[in-house]
mmCIF file of C-alpha atoms and ligand atoms in Angstrom:
data_model
loop_
_atom_site.group_PDB
_atom_site.id
_atom_site.type_symbol
_atom_site.label_atom_id
_atom_site.label_comp_id
_atom_site.label_asym_id
_atom_site.label_seq_id
_atom_site.Cartn_x
_atom_site.Cartn_y
_atom_site.Cartn_z
ATOM 1 C CA MET A 62 -65.460 4.289 7.644
ATOM 2 C CA THR A 63 -63.285 2.656 5.035
ATOM 3 C CA THR A 64 -63.840 4.996 2.074
ATOM 4 C CA ALA A 65 -63.813 8.072 4.610
ATOM 5 C CA PHE A 66 -60.436 6.662 6.075
ATOM 6 C CA ARG A 67 -58.887 6.032 2.232
ATOM 7 C CA GLU A 68 -60.061 9.430 1.123
ATOM 8 C CA HIS A 69 -58.382 11.094 4.207
ATOM 9 C CA VAL A 70 -55.079 9.008 3.382
ATOM 10 C CA ARG A 71 -54.872 10.062 0.382
ATOM 11 C CA ALA A 72 -55.633 13.662 0.939
ATOM 12 C CA ALA A 73 -52.524 13.681 3.795
ATOM 13 C CA TYR A 74 -50.184 11.788 1.899
ATOM 14 C CA GLY A 75 -50.978 13.005 -1.952
ATOM 15 C CA SER A 76 -48.577 15.740 -2.234
ATOM 16 C CA ALA A 77 -45.915 13.006 -2.614
ATOM 17 C CA ILE A 78 -47.274 11.654 -5.562
ATOM 18 C CA GLY A 79 -44.474 12.529 -8.208
ATOM 19 C CA GLN A 80 -41.605 12.800 -5.708
ATOM 20 C CA LYS A 81 -38.208 10.465 -6.003
ATOM 21 C CA ARG A 82 -38.193 7.902 -3.417
ATOM 22 C CA GLY A 83 -35.424 9.627 -1.786
ATOM 23 C CA GLU A 84 -36.792 12.715 -1.359
ATOM 24 C CA LEU A 85 -39.569 11.723 0.486
ATOM 25 C CA VAL A 86 -40.498 13.189 4.328
ATOM 26 C CA THR A 87 -39.217 10.750 6.526
ATOM 27 C CA PRO A 88 -39.322 8.350 8.144
ATOM 28 C CA ALA A 89 -41.800 7.116 5.216
ATOM 29 C CA LEU A 90 -42.872 3.493 4.267
ATOM 30 C CA ILE A 91 -41.845 2.830 1.079
ATOM 31 C CA LEU A 92 -43.509 -0.276 -1.282
ATOM 32 C CA ASP A 93 -41.475 -0.841 -4.556
ATOM 33 C CA LEU A 94 -44.356 -2.186 -6.986
ATOM 34 C CA ASP A 95 -42.451 -3.609 -9.278
ATOM 35 C CA ALA A 96 -40.707 -5.817 -7.064
ATOM 36 C CA ALA A 97 -44.090 -6.387 -4.912
ATOM 37 C CA ARG A 98 -45.173 -7.867 -8.375
ATOM 38 C CA ARG A 99 -42.453 -9.764 -9.235
ATOM 39 C CA ASN A 100 -42.634 -11.377 -5.815
ATOM 40 C CA ILE A 101 -46.668 -12.152 -6.097
ATOM 41 C CA ALA A 102 -45.824 -13.749 -9.776
ATOM 42 C CA PHE A 103 -43.008 -15.834 -8.260
ATOM 43 C CA MET A 104 -45.306 -17.487 -5.617
ATOM 44 C CA ALA A 105 -47.771 -17.774 -8.234
ATOM 45 C CA GLU A 106 -45.520 -19.426 -10.191
ATOM 46 C CA ARG A 107 -43.846 -21.800 -7.448
ATOM 47 C CA MET A 108 -47.487 -22.701 -5.864
ATOM 48 C CA ARG A 109 -48.773 -23.808 -9.665
ATOM 49 C CA THR A 110 -46.286 -26.809 -9.338
ATOM 50 C CA MET A 111 -47.659 -27.657 -6.119
ATOM 51 C CA PRO A 112 -50.898 -29.399 -5.239
ATOM 52 C CA ALA A 113 -51.676 -26.904 -2.433
ATOM 53 C CA ARG A 114 -53.451 -23.416 -3.536
ATOM 54 C CA LEU A 115 -52.063 -20.335 -1.929
ATOM 55 C CA ARG A 116 -54.369 -18.351 0.881
ATOM 56 C CA PRO A 117 -51.932 -15.157 1.426
ATOM 57 C CA HIS A 118 -51.914 -13.926 5.068
ATOM 58 C CA VAL A 119 -52.738 -10.597 4.730
ATOM 59 C CA LYS A 120 -52.129 -9.330 8.181
ATOM 60 C CA VAL A 121 -48.369 -8.821 6.484
ATOM 61 C CA GLN A 122 -49.537 -6.019 4.471
ATOM 62 C CA LYS A 123 -53.089 -4.704 5.480
ATOM 63 C CA SER A 124 -53.709 -3.486 1.777
ATOM 64 C CA LEU A 125 -56.403 -4.259 -0.458
ATOM 65 C CA GLU A 126 -54.699 -3.200 -3.303
ATOM 66 C CA LEU A 127 -51.927 -6.216 -2.661
ATOM 67 C CA ALA A 128 -54.721 -8.377 -1.860
ATOM 68 C CA LYS A 129 -56.306 -8.083 -4.881
ATOM 69 C CA LEU A 130 -53.446 -8.451 -6.568
ATOM 70 C CA GLN A 131 -52.729 -11.274 -4.846
ATOM 71 C CA VAL A 132 -56.131 -12.941 -5.848
ATOM 72 C CA GLU A 133 -55.760 -11.639 -9.910
ATOM 73 C CA ALA A 134 -52.177 -13.815 -9.550
ATOM 74 C CA GLY A 135 -54.297 -16.988 -8.286
ATOM 75 C CA ALA A 136 -54.906 -17.275 -4.331
ATOM 76 C CA ILE A 137 -57.976 -18.566 -3.244
ATOM 77 C CA GLY A 138 -59.047 -15.825 -0.819
ATOM 78 C CA VAL A 139 -56.783 -14.548 2.062
ATOM 79 C CA CYS A 140 -56.268 -15.052 5.638
ATOM 80 C CA THR A 141 -56.201 -12.554 8.452
ATOM 81 C CA ALA A 142 -55.009 -12.531 12.050
ATOM 82 C CA THR A 143 -57.921 -10.523 13.211
ATOM 83 C CA VAL A 144 -61.820 -10.099 12.725
ATOM 84 C CA TRP A 145 -61.450 -6.967 11.884
ATOM 85 C CA GLU A 146 -58.816 -7.519 8.865
ATOM 86 C CA ALA A 147 -61.217 -10.021 7.863
ATOM 87 C CA ILE A 148 -63.941 -7.420 7.830
ATOM 88 C CA ILE A 149 -62.014 -5.229 5.943
ATOM 89 C CA MET A 150 -61.152 -7.512 2.960
ATOM 90 C CA SER A 151 -64.442 -9.240 2.861
ATOM 91 C CA ARG A 152 -66.463 -5.946 2.764
ATOM 92 C CA ALA A 153 -63.845 -5.031 -0.326
ATOM 93 C CA GLY A 154 -65.261 -8.310 -2.238
ATOM 94 C CA ILE A 155 -62.703 -10.667 -1.423
ATOM 95 C CA GLU A 156 -64.796 -13.768 -1.523
ATOM 96 C CA ASP A 157 -63.250 -16.403 0.838
ATOM 97 C CA VAL A 158 -61.807 -14.776 3.660
ATOM 98 C CA LEU A 159 -60.568 -17.341 6.682
ATOM 99 C CA ILE A 160 -59.185 -15.876 10.314
ATOM 100 C CA ALA A 161 -56.702 -17.913 10.981
ATOM 101 C CA ASN A 162 -57.009 -17.350 14.377
ATOM 102 C CA GLU A 163 -59.413 -17.840 17.289
ATOM 103 C CA VAL A 164 -62.197 -14.984 17.586
ATOM 104 C CA CYS A 165 -62.999 -14.545 21.801
ATOM 105 C CA GLY A 166 -65.063 -11.831 23.602
ATOM 106 C CA ARG A 167 -68.383 -10.855 22.709
ATOM 107 C CA GLY A 168 -68.145 -7.727 20.853
ATOM 108 C CA LYS A 169 -65.716 -9.209 18.027
ATOM 109 C CA VAL A 170 -67.923 -12.521 17.727
ATOM 110 C CA LYS A 171 -70.962 -10.363 17.267
ATOM 111 C CA ALA A 172 -68.725 -8.371 14.750
ATOM 112 C CA LEU A 173 -68.014 -11.379 12.886
ATOM 113 C CA ALA A 174 -71.379 -12.957 12.832
ATOM 114 C CA GLN A 175 -73.127 -10.118 11.319
ATOM 115 C CA ALA A 176 -70.129 -10.064 8.858
ATOM 116 C CA ALA A 177 -71.084 -13.193 7.720
ATOM 117 C CA LYS A 178 -74.159 -12.238 6.215
ATOM 118 C CA GLU A 179 -72.190 -10.500 3.438
ATOM 119 C CA GLY A 180 -69.570 -12.368 2.537
ATOM 120 C CA ARG A 181 -67.613 -15.907 3.383
ATOM 121 C CA LEU A 182 -66.015 -15.986 6.426
ATOM 122 C CA THR A 183 -64.112 -19.307 8.175
ATOM 123 C CA VAL A 184 -62.794 -19.023 11.586
ATOM 124 C CA ALA A 185 -59.999 -21.125 13.680
ATOM 125 C CA VAL A 186 -61.423 -22.777 16.815
ATOM 126 C CA ASP A 187 -60.002 -24.754 19.224
ATOM 127 C CA ASP A 188 -62.365 -24.909 21.903
ATOM 128 C CA ALA A 189 -66.120 -25.878 22.502
ATOM 129 C CA LEU A 190 -67.186 -22.490 24.547
ATOM 130 C CA ASN A 191 -65.869 -20.729 21.736
ATOM 131 C CA ALA A 192 -67.877 -22.511 19.223
ATOM 132 C CA ALA A 193 -70.770 -22.501 20.963
ATOM 133 C CA ASP A 194 -70.581 -18.623 21.017
ATOM 134 C CA LEU A 195 -69.879 -18.479 17.576
ATOM 135 C CA SER A 196 -72.950 -20.696 17.004
ATOM 136 C CA ASP A 197 -75.312 -18.583 19.247
ATOM 137 C CA ALA A 198 -73.581 -15.275 17.100
ATOM 138 C CA ALA A 199 -74.313 -16.803 13.926
ATOM 139 C CA SER A 200 -77.887 -17.352 14.948
ATOM 140 C CA ALA A 201 -78.709 -14.156 16.387
ATOM 141 C CA ALA A 202 -77.503 -12.655 13.298
ATOM 142 C CA GLY A 203 -79.102 -14.834 10.632
ATOM 143 C CA SER A 204 -75.707 -15.855 9.156
ATOM 144 C CA ALA A 205 -73.632 -19.096 8.986
ATOM 145 C CA LEU A 206 -69.705 -19.065 9.602
ATOM 146 C CA GLU A 207 -67.423 -21.917 8.671
ATOM 147 C CA VAL A 208 -64.917 -23.262 10.829
ATOM 148 C CA LEU A 209 -61.570 -24.966 10.772
ATOM 149 C CA ILE A 210 -60.350 -26.627 13.681
ATOM 150 C CA GLU A 211 -56.885 -25.536 14.789
ATOM 151 C CA VAL A 212 -54.652 -28.007 15.362
ATOM 152 C CA ASP A 213 -51.607 -27.298 17.425
ATOM 153 C CA VAL A 214 -48.614 -28.835 15.735
ATOM 154 C CA GLY A 215 -45.895 -28.298 17.442
ATOM 155 C CA MET A 216 -45.913 -24.409 17.917
ATOM 156 C CA GLY A 217 -47.875 -24.459 21.184
ATOM 157 C CA ARG A 218 -49.571 -21.342 20.583
ATOM 158 C CA GLY A 219 -53.461 -21.771 19.618
ATOM 159 C CA GLY A 220 -54.864 -25.242 18.557
ATOM 160 C CA VAL A 221 -56.372 -28.627 20.126
ATOM 161 C CA ARG A 222 -53.338 -30.123 21.626
ATOM 162 C CA SER A 223 -54.790 -34.112 20.755
ATOM 163 C CA PRO A 224 -56.440 -35.860 17.837
ATOM 164 C CA GLU A 225 -59.188 -36.899 20.357
ATOM 165 C CA ASP A 226 -59.545 -33.267 21.525
ATOM 166 C CA ALA A 227 -59.912 -32.501 17.733
ATOM 167 C CA VAL A 228 -62.671 -35.136 17.031
ATOM 168 C CA ASP A 229 -64.212 -33.803 20.092
ATOM 169 C CA LEU A 230 -64.634 -30.372 19.127
ATOM 170 C CA ALA A 231 -65.500 -31.299 15.695
ATOM 171 C CA ARG A 232 -68.551 -33.706 17.054
ATOM 172 C CA ARG A 233 -69.384 -30.560 19.178
ATOM 173 C CA VAL A 234 -69.023 -28.052 16.029
ATOM 174 C CA ASP A 235 -71.226 -30.526 14.195
ATOM 175 C CA GLU A 236 -73.948 -30.189 16.205
ATOM 176 C CA LEU A 237 -73.878 -26.569 16.744
ATOM 177 C CA PRO A 238 -76.403 -24.107 14.672
ATOM 178 C CA GLY A 239 -75.024 -21.846 11.999
ATOM 179 C CA LEU A 240 -71.530 -23.358 12.012
ATOM 180 C CA ARG A 241 -70.403 -25.705 8.954
ATOM 181 C CA LEU A 242 -67.063 -27.708 9.641
ATOM 182 C CA ARG A 243 -64.696 -27.314 6.664
ATOM 183 C CA GLY A 244 -61.194 -28.772 7.664
ATOM 184 C CA VAL A 245 -58.445 -27.999 9.901
ATOM 185 C CA GLN A 246 -55.463 -25.717 9.940
ATOM 186 C CA GLY A 247 -52.154 -26.807 11.792
ATOM 187 C CA TYR A 248 -49.706 -23.680 11.293
ATOM 188 C CA GLU A 249 -46.401 -24.799 11.827
ATOM 189 C CA GLY A 250 -44.997 -21.394 13.030
ATOM 190 C CA HIS A 251 -42.295 -22.841 15.366
ATOM 191 C CA CYS A 252 -40.398 -24.118 12.222
ATOM 192 C CA MET A 253 -39.869 -20.641 10.586
ATOM 193 C CA HIS A 254 -37.147 -19.917 13.172
ATOM 194 C CA GLU A 255 -35.080 -22.556 11.635
ATOM 195 C CA ARG A 256 -32.672 -21.502 9.595
ATOM 196 C CA ASP A 257 -31.389 -24.614 8.043
ATOM 197 C CA ARG A 258 -33.432 -25.815 5.355
ATOM 198 C CA SER A 259 -33.290 -29.276 6.208
ATOM 199 C CA ALA A 260 -33.810 -29.269 9.361
ATOM 200 C CA ARG A 261 -36.662 -26.870 8.893
ATOM 201 C CA GLY A 262 -38.184 -29.469 6.202
ATOM 202 C CA GLU A 263 -37.659 -32.300 8.841
ATOM 203 C CA LYS A 264 -39.618 -30.428 11.506
ATOM 204 C CA ALA A 265 -42.290 -29.244 8.817
ATOM 205 C CA GLN A 266 -42.417 -32.738 7.607
ATOM 206 C CA ALA A 267 -43.108 -34.304 11.188
ATOM 207 C CA ALA A 268 -45.297 -31.483 12.081
ATOM 208 C CA MET A 269 -47.918 -32.208 8.711
ATOM 209 C CA ALA A 270 -47.277 -35.905 9.253
ATOM 210 C CA TYR A 271 -48.886 -34.927 12.551
ATOM 211 C CA LEU A 272 -51.740 -32.726 11.284
ATOM 212 C CA GLY A 273 -52.281 -35.955 8.529
ATOM 213 C CA GLU A 274 -52.737 -38.057 11.624
ATOM 214 C CA VAL A 275 -55.480 -35.810 13.144
ATOM 215 C CA ILE A 276 -57.324 -35.672 9.503
ATOM 216 C CA ASP A 277 -57.089 -39.630 9.530
ATOM 217 C CA ARG A 278 -58.803 -39.619 12.685
ATOM 218 C CA LEU A 279 -61.265 -37.028 11.855
ATOM 219 C CA ALA A 280 -62.037 -39.031 8.880
ATOM 220 C CA ALA A 281 -62.685 -42.216 10.945
ATOM 221 C CA ALA A 282 -65.241 -40.221 12.888
ATOM 222 C CA GLY A 283 -66.826 -39.376 9.999
ATOM 223 C CA PHE A 284 -65.822 -35.808 9.423
ATOM 224 C CA GLU A 285 -63.869 -35.285 6.086
ATOM 225 C CA CYS A 286 -61.365 -32.380 6.064
ATOM 226 C CA GLU A 287 -62.207 -30.413 2.285
ATOM 227 C CA ALA A 288 -59.318 -27.695 3.370
ATOM 228 C CA VAL A 289 -55.868 -28.158 5.412
ATOM 229 C CA SER A 290 -54.637 -24.962 5.678
ATOM 230 C CA ALA A 291 -50.912 -24.641 7.017
ATOM 231 C CA GLY A 292 -47.534 -23.067 5.804
ATOM 232 C CA GLY A 293 -45.791 -19.543 5.871
ATOM 233 C CA THR A 294 -43.198 -18.089 3.793
ATOM 234 C CA GLY A 295 -40.620 -20.218 5.454
ATOM 235 C CA THR A 296 -42.099 -23.493 4.862
ATOM 236 C CA TYR A 297 -44.217 -22.499 1.629
ATOM 237 C CA ASP A 298 -42.555 -25.342 -0.615
ATOM 238 C CA ILE A 299 -41.940 -27.906 1.947
ATOM 239 C CA THR A 300 -45.659 -27.870 3.484
ATOM 240 C CA GLY A 301 -46.967 -26.501 -0.014
ATOM 241 C CA ALA A 302 -45.565 -29.923 -1.898
ATOM 242 C CA ASN A 303 -47.586 -32.193 0.678
ATOM 243 C CA PRO A 304 -50.612 -33.717 -0.864
ATOM 244 C CA ARG A 305 -52.933 -33.561 2.088
ATOM 245 C CA VAL A 306 -52.127 -29.951 2.725
ATOM 246 C CA THR A 307 -54.959 -27.510 0.500
ATOM 247 C CA GLU A 308 -53.784 -24.493 1.293
ATOM 248 C CA ILE A 309 -50.751 -22.179 2.272
ATOM 249 C CA GLN A 310 -50.837 -19.229 4.620
ATOM 250 C CA ALA A 311 -47.722 -17.335 3.308
ATOM 251 C CA GLY A 312 -48.192 -13.743 4.010
ATOM 252 C CA SER A 313 -44.118 -12.318 4.043
ATOM 253 C CA TYR A 314 -43.052 -13.725 0.755
ATOM 254 C CA VAL A 315 -44.639 -10.411 -0.739
ATOM 255 C CA PHE A 316 -42.145 -7.818 0.980
ATOM 256 C CA MET A 317 -39.521 -10.131 1.850
ATOM 257 C CA ASP A 318 -38.050 -8.681 4.672
ATOM 258 C CA ASN A 319 -34.793 -9.692 6.523
ATOM 259 C CA PHE A 320 -36.272 -12.527 8.731
ATOM 260 C CA HIS A 321 -37.895 -14.207 5.975
ATOM 261 C CA ALA A 322 -34.918 -13.715 3.453
ATOM 262 C CA ASN A 323 -32.885 -15.829 5.838
ATOM 263 C CA LEU A 324 -35.248 -18.597 4.972
ATOM 264 C CA VAL A 325 -36.247 -18.675 1.095
ATOM 265 C CA PRO A 326 -34.506 -17.575 -1.811
ATOM 266 C CA GLY A 327 -35.954 -15.962 -5.117
ATOM 267 C CA PHE A 328 -37.859 -13.002 -3.715
ATOM 268 C CA SER A 329 -37.071 -9.464 -3.767
ATOM 269 C CA HIS A 330 -37.268 -6.928 -0.905
ATOM 270 C CA ALA A 331 -40.154 -4.242 -1.695
ATOM 271 C CA LEU A 332 -40.555 -2.878 1.532
ATOM 272 C CA THR A 333 -38.280 -0.451 2.904
ATOM 273 C CA VAL A 334 -38.519 2.475 4.964
ATOM 274 C CA LEU A 335 -36.386 5.641 4.053
ATOM 275 C CA GLY A 336 -34.438 7.379 6.916
ATOM 276 C CA THR A 337 -32.548 10.720 7.358
ATOM 277 C CA VAL A 338 -29.309 10.784 8.735
ATOM 278 C CA MET A 339 -29.775 13.396 11.419
ATOM 279 C CA SER A 340 -26.407 13.283 13.492
ATOM 280 C CA ARG A 341 -23.133 12.269 12.447
ATOM 281 C CA HIS A 342 -19.900 11.854 14.576
ATOM 282 C CA GLY A 343 -17.161 10.255 13.425
ATOM 283 C CA GLU A 344 -18.086 6.955 11.913
ATOM 284 C CA THR A 345 -21.349 6.511 13.796
ATOM 285 C CA ILE A 346 -24.474 7.938 11.836
ATOM 286 C CA VAL A 347 -27.798 8.409 13.337
ATOM 287 C CA LEU A 348 -30.945 7.982 11.617
ATOM 288 C CA ASP A 349 -34.504 9.448 12.464
ATOM 289 C CA SER A 350 -35.958 5.696 11.591
ATOM 290 C CA GLY A 351 -36.017 4.267 15.207
ATOM 291 C CA ARG A 352 -37.866 1.604 16.450
ATOM 292 C CA LYS A 353 -40.994 3.658 15.841
ATOM 293 C CA SER A 354 -40.647 3.338 12.743
ATOM 294 C CA ILE A 355 -39.363 0.239 11.194
ATOM 295 C CA GLY A 356 -40.239 -3.684 12.796
ATOM 296 C CA ILE A 357 -37.136 -5.112 14.509
ATOM 297 C CA ASP A 358 -37.981 -8.550 15.772
ATOM 298 C CA PHE A 359 -36.182 -11.488 15.294
ATOM 299 C CA VAL A 360 -33.476 -9.813 12.654
ATOM 300 C CA PRO A 361 -32.312 -6.238 12.513
ATOM 301 C CA PRO A 362 -33.200 -4.057 9.555
ATOM 302 C CA THR A 363 -30.339 -3.399 7.536
ATOM 303 C CA MET A 364 -29.286 -0.466 5.283
ATOM 304 C CA VAL A 365 -29.842 -0.981 1.375
ATOM 305 C CA GLU A 366 -27.207 1.071 -0.132
ATOM 306 C CA TYR A 367 -24.669 -0.513 2.819
ATOM 307 C CA PRO A 368 -25.897 -4.110 4.073
ATOM 308 C CA PHE A 369 -22.623 -5.145 5.641
ATOM 309 C CA TYR A 370 -23.009 -2.664 8.518
ATOM 310 C CA GLN A 371 -25.355 -3.991 11.928
ATOM 311 C CA ALA A 372 -27.073 -1.234 13.702
ATOM 312 C CA ARG A 373 -25.831 -1.024 17.033
ATOM 313 C CA TYR A 374 -29.164 -0.563 18.106
ATOM 314 C CA PHE A 375 -32.659 0.777 17.533
ATOM 315 C CA ALA A 376 -34.034 3.322 20.204
ATOM 316 C CA GLU A 377 -37.697 4.904 19.626
ATOM 317 C CA GLU A 378 -36.674 7.622 17.205
ATOM 318 C CA HIS A 379 -33.262 6.775 16.232
ATOM 319 C CA ALA A 380 -31.297 3.942 14.592
ATOM 320 C CA LEU A 381 -27.527 4.017 15.357
ATOM 321 C CA PHE A 382 -25.048 2.257 12.646
ATOM 322 C CA ASP A 383 -21.199 2.318 13.024
ATOM 323 C CA THR A 384 -19.969 2.531 9.734
ATOM 324 C CA ASP A 385 -16.604 2.807 8.371
ATOM 325 C CA GLY A 386 -14.910 4.438 5.547
ATOM 326 C CA ARG A 387 -17.016 3.210 2.938
ATOM 327 C CA CYS A 388 -19.940 4.882 4.622
ATOM 328 C CA LYS A 389 -20.723 8.176 2.175
ATOM 329 C CA LEU A 390 -23.670 9.203 4.122
ATOM 330 C CA ARG A 391 -23.903 13.042 5.369
ATOM 331 C CA LEU A 392 -25.934 14.565 7.923
ATOM 332 C CA GLY A 393 -29.363 15.178 5.982
ATOM 333 C CA ASP A 394 -28.554 12.309 3.799
ATOM 334 C CA THR A 395 -31.583 9.971 3.093
ATOM 335 C CA VAL A 396 -30.935 5.862 2.960
ATOM 336 C CA GLU A 397 -33.493 3.341 2.656
ATOM 337 C CA LEU A 398 -33.909 0.401 5.256
ATOM 338 C CA ILE A 399 -34.947 -3.017 5.031
ATOM 339 C CA PRO A 400 -37.216 -4.229 7.723
ATOM 340 C CA GLY A 401 -36.406 -7.100 10.243
ATOM 341 C CA TYR A 402 -39.922 -7.855 10.234
ATOM 342 C CA ALA A 403 -42.454 -6.439 8.072
ATOM 343 C CA PRO A 404 -45.531 -7.016 9.369
ATOM 344 C CA THR A 405 -44.733 -5.089 12.880
ATOM 345 C CA THR A 406 -43.425 -2.433 10.234
ATOM 346 C CA VAL A 407 -46.379 -1.517 8.431
ATOM 347 C CA ASN A 408 -48.754 -1.194 11.181
ATOM 348 C CA LEU A 409 -46.611 1.755 12.258
ATOM 349 C CA TYR A 410 -47.960 3.493 9.382
ATOM 350 C CA ASP A 411 -51.048 4.939 7.613
ATOM 351 C CA ALA A 412 -50.216 4.452 4.259
ATOM 352 C CA TYR A 413 -47.705 3.157 1.520
ATOM 353 C CA HIS A 414 -45.651 5.520 -0.930
ATOM 354 C CA VAL A 415 -46.173 3.219 -3.606
ATOM 355 C CA VAL A 416 -42.902 3.679 -6.250
ATOM 356 C CA GLU A 417 -42.880 2.470 -9.686
ATOM 357 C CA ASP A 418 -39.474 3.707 -10.946
ATOM 358 C CA GLY A 419 -37.953 5.213 -8.179
ATOM 359 C CA VAL A 420 -40.936 7.553 -8.256
ATOM 360 C CA VAL A 421 -43.966 7.720 -6.036
ATOM 361 C CA VAL A 422 -46.710 7.029 -8.143
ATOM 362 C CA ASP A 423 -50.299 6.209 -5.714
ATOM 363 C CA ILE A 424 -50.929 5.891 -2.095
ATOM 364 C CA TRP A 425 -52.273 3.062 -0.802
ATOM 365 C CA PRO A 426 -54.090 3.132 2.890
ATOM 366 C CA ILE A 427 -52.844 0.141 5.396
ATOM 367 C CA ILE A 428 -55.814 -0.583 6.971
ATOM 368 C CA PRO A 429 -56.842 -1.547 9.840
ATOM 369 C CA ARG A 430 -53.554 -0.373 11.009
ATOM 370 C CA GLY A 431 -53.806 -1.218 14.484
ATOM 371 C CA PRO A 432 -54.737 -4.400 16.082
ATOM 372 C CA GLY A 433 -58.298 -2.539 17.185
ATOM 373 C CA HIS A 434 -61.603 -1.856 15.192
ATOM 374 C CA GLY A 435 -60.112 1.186 13.847
ATOM 375 C CA GLY A 436 -63.819 2.336 13.590
ATOM 376 C CA ILE A 437 -65.400 -0.294 12.089
ATOM 377 C CA LEU A 438 -67.642 -0.504 14.651
ATOM 378 C CA ALA A 439 -68.939 2.814 14.505
ATOM 379 C CA ALA A 440 -69.403 2.456 10.678
HETATM 380 C C1 PLP B 507 -51.345 -18.690 11.625
HETATM 381 C C2 PLP B 507 -50.104 -17.940 10.543
HETATM 382 N N1 PLP B 507 -50.334 -18.451 9.249
HETATM 383 C C3 PLP B 507 -49.462 -17.878 8.133
HETATM 384 C C4 PLP B 507 -48.446 -17.136 8.782
HETATM 385 C C5 PLP B 507 -48.037 -16.394 7.629
HETATM 386 O O1 PLP B 507 -46.733 -16.584 8.119
HETATM 387 P P1 PLP B 507 -45.338 -15.345 7.144
HETATM 388 O O2 PLP B 507 -45.789 -14.502 7.054
HETATM 389 O O3 PLP B 507 -43.984 -15.881 7.421
HETATM 390 O O4 PLP B 507 -45.294 -15.964 5.902
HETATM 391 C C6 PLP B 507 -48.456 -16.436 10.163
HETATM 392 C C7 PLP B 507 -47.316 -15.704 10.889
HETATM 393 O O5 PLP B 507 -47.363 -15.337 11.805
HETATM 394 C C8 PLP B 507 -49.637 -17.265 11.252
HETATM 395 O O6 PLP B 507 -49.491 -16.694 12.479
#
């Protein structure tokens, strides 16, 4: 299924190869490969100065090509949000894949257990019932799953809610066939919304101090954590400097959208959406790149050439900007936008137009695009 989809996408969009980035049919997703390579190299260089290793979160980019570049630059593997992303990565030869999330539901658990026959897969758990389901499925498939206990370190999403619960769950996992306890995950996602770096640092350190307490309680109960997985782009250099953390799950650094650019310096914008001016009245311009074309979560997209204009709003197929005399855009002109949030941009497209020196050099599929299995179950 992966190969057929990749061939379909290349055939569908391949005619863009050789075109200039500003001449594509819009809305079009553009990956500036030089900028992405710089981001990967910069992160790899920064991580070399820290005790933790990098395990990039690929839900951001859903691209095998980018994942391979990240691994070549020193990443220890990847992490994913969904079981389907994990299966795609594992089948393509990424050797150590973590689903940084719980996998629940019979069909997904079965698919995970089957896939674990062919590659090393680790999954987060925060509940004994789920652990039992994973164990049953792994036993039935004749596979083995590795497990991280997810600890809620302040975000209030997944994760056990106390050190006692972590120890109880570790004991349960330890008894279950087909599961091997590898450590803990404590994603401090609540810190990513703190723009002030020192306040973010304090929050992230408090979250990791709590995770450290949980690790100590597990060790006292006989469970050593070989893997301690945490961190994101907004905290990579804070959490990555913590000697107890073994791996950092940053993902968005590879594209650097507007949301993350407010948090950390040193990275370039590598992902844009090309839009066309479809209507202009006075100083108001309307682009064809609305919210079905670009992720607007948390902070709005901005125009690369005109970063000082804030969008009035993003309708489904329209983006409205109130401009002034500085704006030279006319009807039919194209303009690139930096997404507010890259992870909810990429899933809107089949493929990246991969650009080097301003020209499309390749088409890279986005797979699996949606949250579902996208055909994996049919393969
Ligand atoms: C569990 C987990 N880890 C890591 C990340 C990566 O965050 P970022 O893309 O901000 O680097 C996320 C993002 O939502 C996440 O949910």
